[in-house]
Each structure stands twice: as C-alpha cells, then as structure tokens.
mmCIF file of C-alpha atoms in Angstrom:
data_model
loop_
_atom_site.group_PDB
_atom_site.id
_atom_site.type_symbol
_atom_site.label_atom_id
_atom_site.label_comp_id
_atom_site.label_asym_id
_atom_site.label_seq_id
_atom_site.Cartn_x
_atom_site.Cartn_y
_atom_site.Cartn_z
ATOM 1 C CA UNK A 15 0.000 0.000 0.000
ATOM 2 C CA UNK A 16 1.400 3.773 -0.984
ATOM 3 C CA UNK A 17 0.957 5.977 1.600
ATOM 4 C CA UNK A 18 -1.187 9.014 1.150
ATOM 5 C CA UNK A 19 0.937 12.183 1.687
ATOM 6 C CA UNK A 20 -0.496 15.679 2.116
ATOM 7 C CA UNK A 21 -0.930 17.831 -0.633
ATOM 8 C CA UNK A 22 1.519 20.847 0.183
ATOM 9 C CA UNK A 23 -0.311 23.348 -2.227
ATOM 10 C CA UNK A 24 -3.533 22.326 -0.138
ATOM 11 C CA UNK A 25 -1.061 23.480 3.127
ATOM 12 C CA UNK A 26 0.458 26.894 1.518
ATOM 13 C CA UNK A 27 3.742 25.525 0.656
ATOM 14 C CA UNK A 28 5.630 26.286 -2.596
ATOM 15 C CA UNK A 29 5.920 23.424 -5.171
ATOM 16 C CA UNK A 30 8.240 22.588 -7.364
ATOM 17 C CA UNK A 31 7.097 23.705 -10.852
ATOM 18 C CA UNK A 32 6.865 20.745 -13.661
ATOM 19 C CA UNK A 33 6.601 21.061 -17.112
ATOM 20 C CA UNK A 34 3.435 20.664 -18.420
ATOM 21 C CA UNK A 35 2.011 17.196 -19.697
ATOM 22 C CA UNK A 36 0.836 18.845 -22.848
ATOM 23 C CA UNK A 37 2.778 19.901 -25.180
ATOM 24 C CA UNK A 38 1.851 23.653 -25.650
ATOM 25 C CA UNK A 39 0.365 23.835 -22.588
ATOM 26 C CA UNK A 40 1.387 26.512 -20.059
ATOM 27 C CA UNK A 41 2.749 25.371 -16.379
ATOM 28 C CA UNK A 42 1.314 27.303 -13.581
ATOM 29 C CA UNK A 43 4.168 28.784 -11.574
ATOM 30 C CA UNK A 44 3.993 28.472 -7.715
ATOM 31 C CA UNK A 45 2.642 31.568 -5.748
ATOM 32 C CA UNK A 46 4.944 33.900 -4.655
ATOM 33 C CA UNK A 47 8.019 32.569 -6.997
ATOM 34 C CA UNK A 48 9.324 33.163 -10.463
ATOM 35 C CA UNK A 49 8.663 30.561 -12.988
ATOM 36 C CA UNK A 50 10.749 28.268 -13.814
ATOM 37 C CA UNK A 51 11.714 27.106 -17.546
ATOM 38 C CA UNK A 52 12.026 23.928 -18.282
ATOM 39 C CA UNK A 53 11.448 23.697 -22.174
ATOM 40 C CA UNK A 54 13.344 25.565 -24.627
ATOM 41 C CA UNK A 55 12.692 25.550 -27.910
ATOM 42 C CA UNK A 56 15.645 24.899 -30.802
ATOM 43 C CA UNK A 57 16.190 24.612 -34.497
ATOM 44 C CA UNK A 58 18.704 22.400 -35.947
ATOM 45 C CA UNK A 59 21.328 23.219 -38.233
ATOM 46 C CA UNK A 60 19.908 20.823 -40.409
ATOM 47 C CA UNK A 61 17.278 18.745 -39.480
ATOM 48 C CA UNK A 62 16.035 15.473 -39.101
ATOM 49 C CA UNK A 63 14.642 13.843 -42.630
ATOM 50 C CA UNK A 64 11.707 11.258 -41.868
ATOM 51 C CA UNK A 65 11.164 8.395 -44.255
ATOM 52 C CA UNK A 66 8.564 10.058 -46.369
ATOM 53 C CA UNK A 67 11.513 12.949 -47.240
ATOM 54 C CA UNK A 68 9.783 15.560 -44.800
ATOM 55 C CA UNK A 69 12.401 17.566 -42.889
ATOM 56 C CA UNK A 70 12.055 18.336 -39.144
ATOM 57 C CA UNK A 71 14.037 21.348 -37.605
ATOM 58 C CA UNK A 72 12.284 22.685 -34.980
ATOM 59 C CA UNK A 73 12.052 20.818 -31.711
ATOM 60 C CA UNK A 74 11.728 21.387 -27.842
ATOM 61 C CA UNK A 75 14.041 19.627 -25.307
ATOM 62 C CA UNK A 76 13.230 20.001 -21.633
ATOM 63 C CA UNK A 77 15.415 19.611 -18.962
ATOM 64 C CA UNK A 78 16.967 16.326 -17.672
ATOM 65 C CA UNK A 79 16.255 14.872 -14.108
ATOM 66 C CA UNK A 80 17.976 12.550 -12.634
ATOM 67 C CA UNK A 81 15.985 9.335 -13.817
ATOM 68 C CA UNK A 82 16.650 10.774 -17.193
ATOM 69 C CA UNK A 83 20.279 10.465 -16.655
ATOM 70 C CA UNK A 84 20.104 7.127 -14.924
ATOM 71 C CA UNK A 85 18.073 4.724 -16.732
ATOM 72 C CA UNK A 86 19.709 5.126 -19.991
ATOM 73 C CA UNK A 87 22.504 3.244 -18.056
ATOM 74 C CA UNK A 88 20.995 0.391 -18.123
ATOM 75 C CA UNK A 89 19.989 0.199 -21.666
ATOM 76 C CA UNK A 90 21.709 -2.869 -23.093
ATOM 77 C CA UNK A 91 22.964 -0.458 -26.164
ATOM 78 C CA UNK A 92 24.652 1.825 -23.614
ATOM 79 C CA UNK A 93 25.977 -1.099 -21.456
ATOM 80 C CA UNK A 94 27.786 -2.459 -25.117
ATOM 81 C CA UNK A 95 28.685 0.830 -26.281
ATOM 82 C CA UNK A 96 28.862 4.146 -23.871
ATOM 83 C CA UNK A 97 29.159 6.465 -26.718
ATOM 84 C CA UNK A 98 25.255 5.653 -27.357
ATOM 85 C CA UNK A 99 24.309 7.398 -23.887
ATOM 86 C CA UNK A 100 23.824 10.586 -25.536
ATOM 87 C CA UNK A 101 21.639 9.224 -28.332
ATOM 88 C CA UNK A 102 19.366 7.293 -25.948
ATOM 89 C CA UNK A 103 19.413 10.527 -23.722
ATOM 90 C CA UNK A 104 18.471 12.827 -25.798
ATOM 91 C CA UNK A 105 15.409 10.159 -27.184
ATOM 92 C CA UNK A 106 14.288 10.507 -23.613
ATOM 93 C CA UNK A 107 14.344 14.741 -23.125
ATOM 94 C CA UNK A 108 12.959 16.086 -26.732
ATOM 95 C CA UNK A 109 8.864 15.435 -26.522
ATOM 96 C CA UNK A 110 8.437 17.249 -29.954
ATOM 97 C CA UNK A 111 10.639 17.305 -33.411
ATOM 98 C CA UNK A 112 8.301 19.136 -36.198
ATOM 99 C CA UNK A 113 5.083 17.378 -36.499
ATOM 100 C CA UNK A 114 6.871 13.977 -34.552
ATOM 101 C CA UNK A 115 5.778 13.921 -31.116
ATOM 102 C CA UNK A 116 7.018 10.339 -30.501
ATOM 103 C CA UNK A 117 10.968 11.326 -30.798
ATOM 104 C CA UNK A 118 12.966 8.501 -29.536
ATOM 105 C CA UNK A 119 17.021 7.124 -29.832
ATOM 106 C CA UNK A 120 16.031 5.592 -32.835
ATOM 107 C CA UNK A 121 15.228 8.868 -34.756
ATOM 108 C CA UNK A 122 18.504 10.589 -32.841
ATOM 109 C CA UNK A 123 20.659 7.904 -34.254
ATOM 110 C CA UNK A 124 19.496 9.092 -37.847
ATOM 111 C CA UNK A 125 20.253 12.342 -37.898
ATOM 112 C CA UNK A 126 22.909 14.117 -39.221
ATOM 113 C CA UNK A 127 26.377 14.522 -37.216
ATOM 114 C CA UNK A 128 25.988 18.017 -36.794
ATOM 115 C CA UNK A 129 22.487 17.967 -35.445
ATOM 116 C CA UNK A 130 23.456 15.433 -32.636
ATOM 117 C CA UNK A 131 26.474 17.793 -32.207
ATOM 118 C CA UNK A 132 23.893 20.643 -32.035
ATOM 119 C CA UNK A 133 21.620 18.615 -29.975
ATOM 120 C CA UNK A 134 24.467 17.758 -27.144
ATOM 121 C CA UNK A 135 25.607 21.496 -26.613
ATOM 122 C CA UNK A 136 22.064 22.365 -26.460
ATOM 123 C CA UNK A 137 21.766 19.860 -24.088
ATOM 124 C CA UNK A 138 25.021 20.538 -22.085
ATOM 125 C CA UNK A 139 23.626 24.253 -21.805
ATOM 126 C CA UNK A 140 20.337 24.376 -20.301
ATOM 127 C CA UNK A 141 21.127 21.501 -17.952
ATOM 128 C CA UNK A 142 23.754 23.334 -16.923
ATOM 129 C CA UNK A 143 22.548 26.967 -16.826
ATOM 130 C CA UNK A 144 18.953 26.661 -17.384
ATOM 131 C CA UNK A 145 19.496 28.714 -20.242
ATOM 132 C CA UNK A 146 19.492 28.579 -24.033
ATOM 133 C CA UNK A 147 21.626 31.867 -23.441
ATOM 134 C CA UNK A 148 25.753 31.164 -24.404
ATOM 135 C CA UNK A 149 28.071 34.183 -23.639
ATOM 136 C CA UNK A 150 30.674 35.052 -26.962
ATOM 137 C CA UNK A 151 32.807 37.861 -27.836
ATOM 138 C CA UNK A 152 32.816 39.735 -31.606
ATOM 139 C CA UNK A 153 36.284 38.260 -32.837
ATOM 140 C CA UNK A 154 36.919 42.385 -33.752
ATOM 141 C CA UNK A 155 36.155 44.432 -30.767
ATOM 142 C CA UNK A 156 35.765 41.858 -28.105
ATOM 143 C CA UNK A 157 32.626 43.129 -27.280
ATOM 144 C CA UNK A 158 30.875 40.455 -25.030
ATOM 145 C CA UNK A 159 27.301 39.455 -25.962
ATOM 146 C CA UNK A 160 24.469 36.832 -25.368
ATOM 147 C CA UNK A 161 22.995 34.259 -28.526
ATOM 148 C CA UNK A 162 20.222 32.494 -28.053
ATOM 149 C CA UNK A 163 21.526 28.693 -28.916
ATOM 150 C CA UNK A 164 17.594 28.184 -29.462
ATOM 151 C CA UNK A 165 17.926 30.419 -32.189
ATOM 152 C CA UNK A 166 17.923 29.924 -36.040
ATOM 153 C CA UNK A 167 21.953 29.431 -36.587
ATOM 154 C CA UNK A 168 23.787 32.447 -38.671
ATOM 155 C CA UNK A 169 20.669 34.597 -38.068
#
C-alpha cells in the first residue's frame, strides 16, 4: 500500500514547478516565486529527414532529471557501447521534433552529425545553466554578448 501524503499546495507551501504534460500547454508557476523554464525551444542546423523525405528542424528539449540520466545506463545499447548514452538521452528529453511527437534514440541515431552535435551542446547548456543563453565575444572588438543557442543558426 502507498501511503497518502499531504498535498503541500492544499497546506500553503511552494511546489516545485513541472513542465506541463501537454505539449503547448502553459505550467502554472507556484505563488509567490518566479517561474521556472524547463522547455526551450531549438532549431537544428539541419534537421532530421523522416522516411517520407519531410524535414524536421524545430524541436523542444526540456530539462533532464535525474531518472533521465540514470536509466539510460541500463539500456543494453549503452551497457555495449557508452558512446550511445547521448543518443538514448536525448530520445528521452525532446517530446516534440516538427510534427513527430514520438521522438525517440532511434530517430537521434538518424540524424545528421551536426544535429546530434547541435543537440548535445544544447543539451550541455540548459542543464547546466537553465538557459538557451551562451556568452561570446565579436572576434573584432571583443565586445561580449548573449545568442540564443535556441535560435535559427547564422541569423
């Protein structure tokens, strides 16, 4: 039997904010606190090419928990070869790819080397910042500034 706990809401505590089950949908934040992000939209450099030639380049990944980053370990593919973690990973974390909402390792492992490149940074960034923001310098005047890496690429 699962015990019942209280509902903290129902007692006036904050709660952690979850993305919403529905893609689209908007998350309520908790009273009294900012909201917190936790999709962010992208556009590969190329895009993903389904079977019937349409191309895909617009996706949202949200961010990893920890039984995102765990149970990929003990997918057979990853226990034979660790450099499939990311593709398997990344299968798990993007809900939507163009009109594909059913985006899984076997669609990552088709897609062009610099998308899964693309897709990895991405990921590396707004797991660890919670940001789609990167920090650069113009190569001229060293003028620091912020890019969106959720951006169109070049634009």
């Amino acid at each position: 039997m699962v015990p019942v706990l209280p509902d903290p809401a129902a007692a006036g505590e904050r709660t952690a904010l979850h993305s919403p089950a529905t893609p689209g949908a908007a998350a309520v934040p908790p009273r009294g606190s900012a909201a917190l992000r936790t999709e962010f939209p992208f556009t590969l450099p190329r895009g993903y090419v389904d079977g019937e030639g349409n191309v895909h380049r617009e996706g949202v990944m949200r961010l990893a928990t920890a039984r995102d980053e765990l149970i990929p370990l003990k997918d057979q593919r990853v226990q034979e070869n660790p450099a499939y973690l990311s593709v398997v990973l990344l299968g798990r974390l993007i809900p939507r790819l163009g009109s594909l909402t059913d985006v899984h390792a076997g669609i990552i492992e088709e897609m062009f080397a610099a998308d899964l490149a693309f897709l990895q940074n991405f990921y590396e960034k707004i797991n660890t910042d919670g940001t789609s923001l990167a920090t650069t310098a113009c190569p001229e005047c060293s003028h620091e500034f912020h890019v969106d890496m959720g951006s169109r690429l070049g634009e």
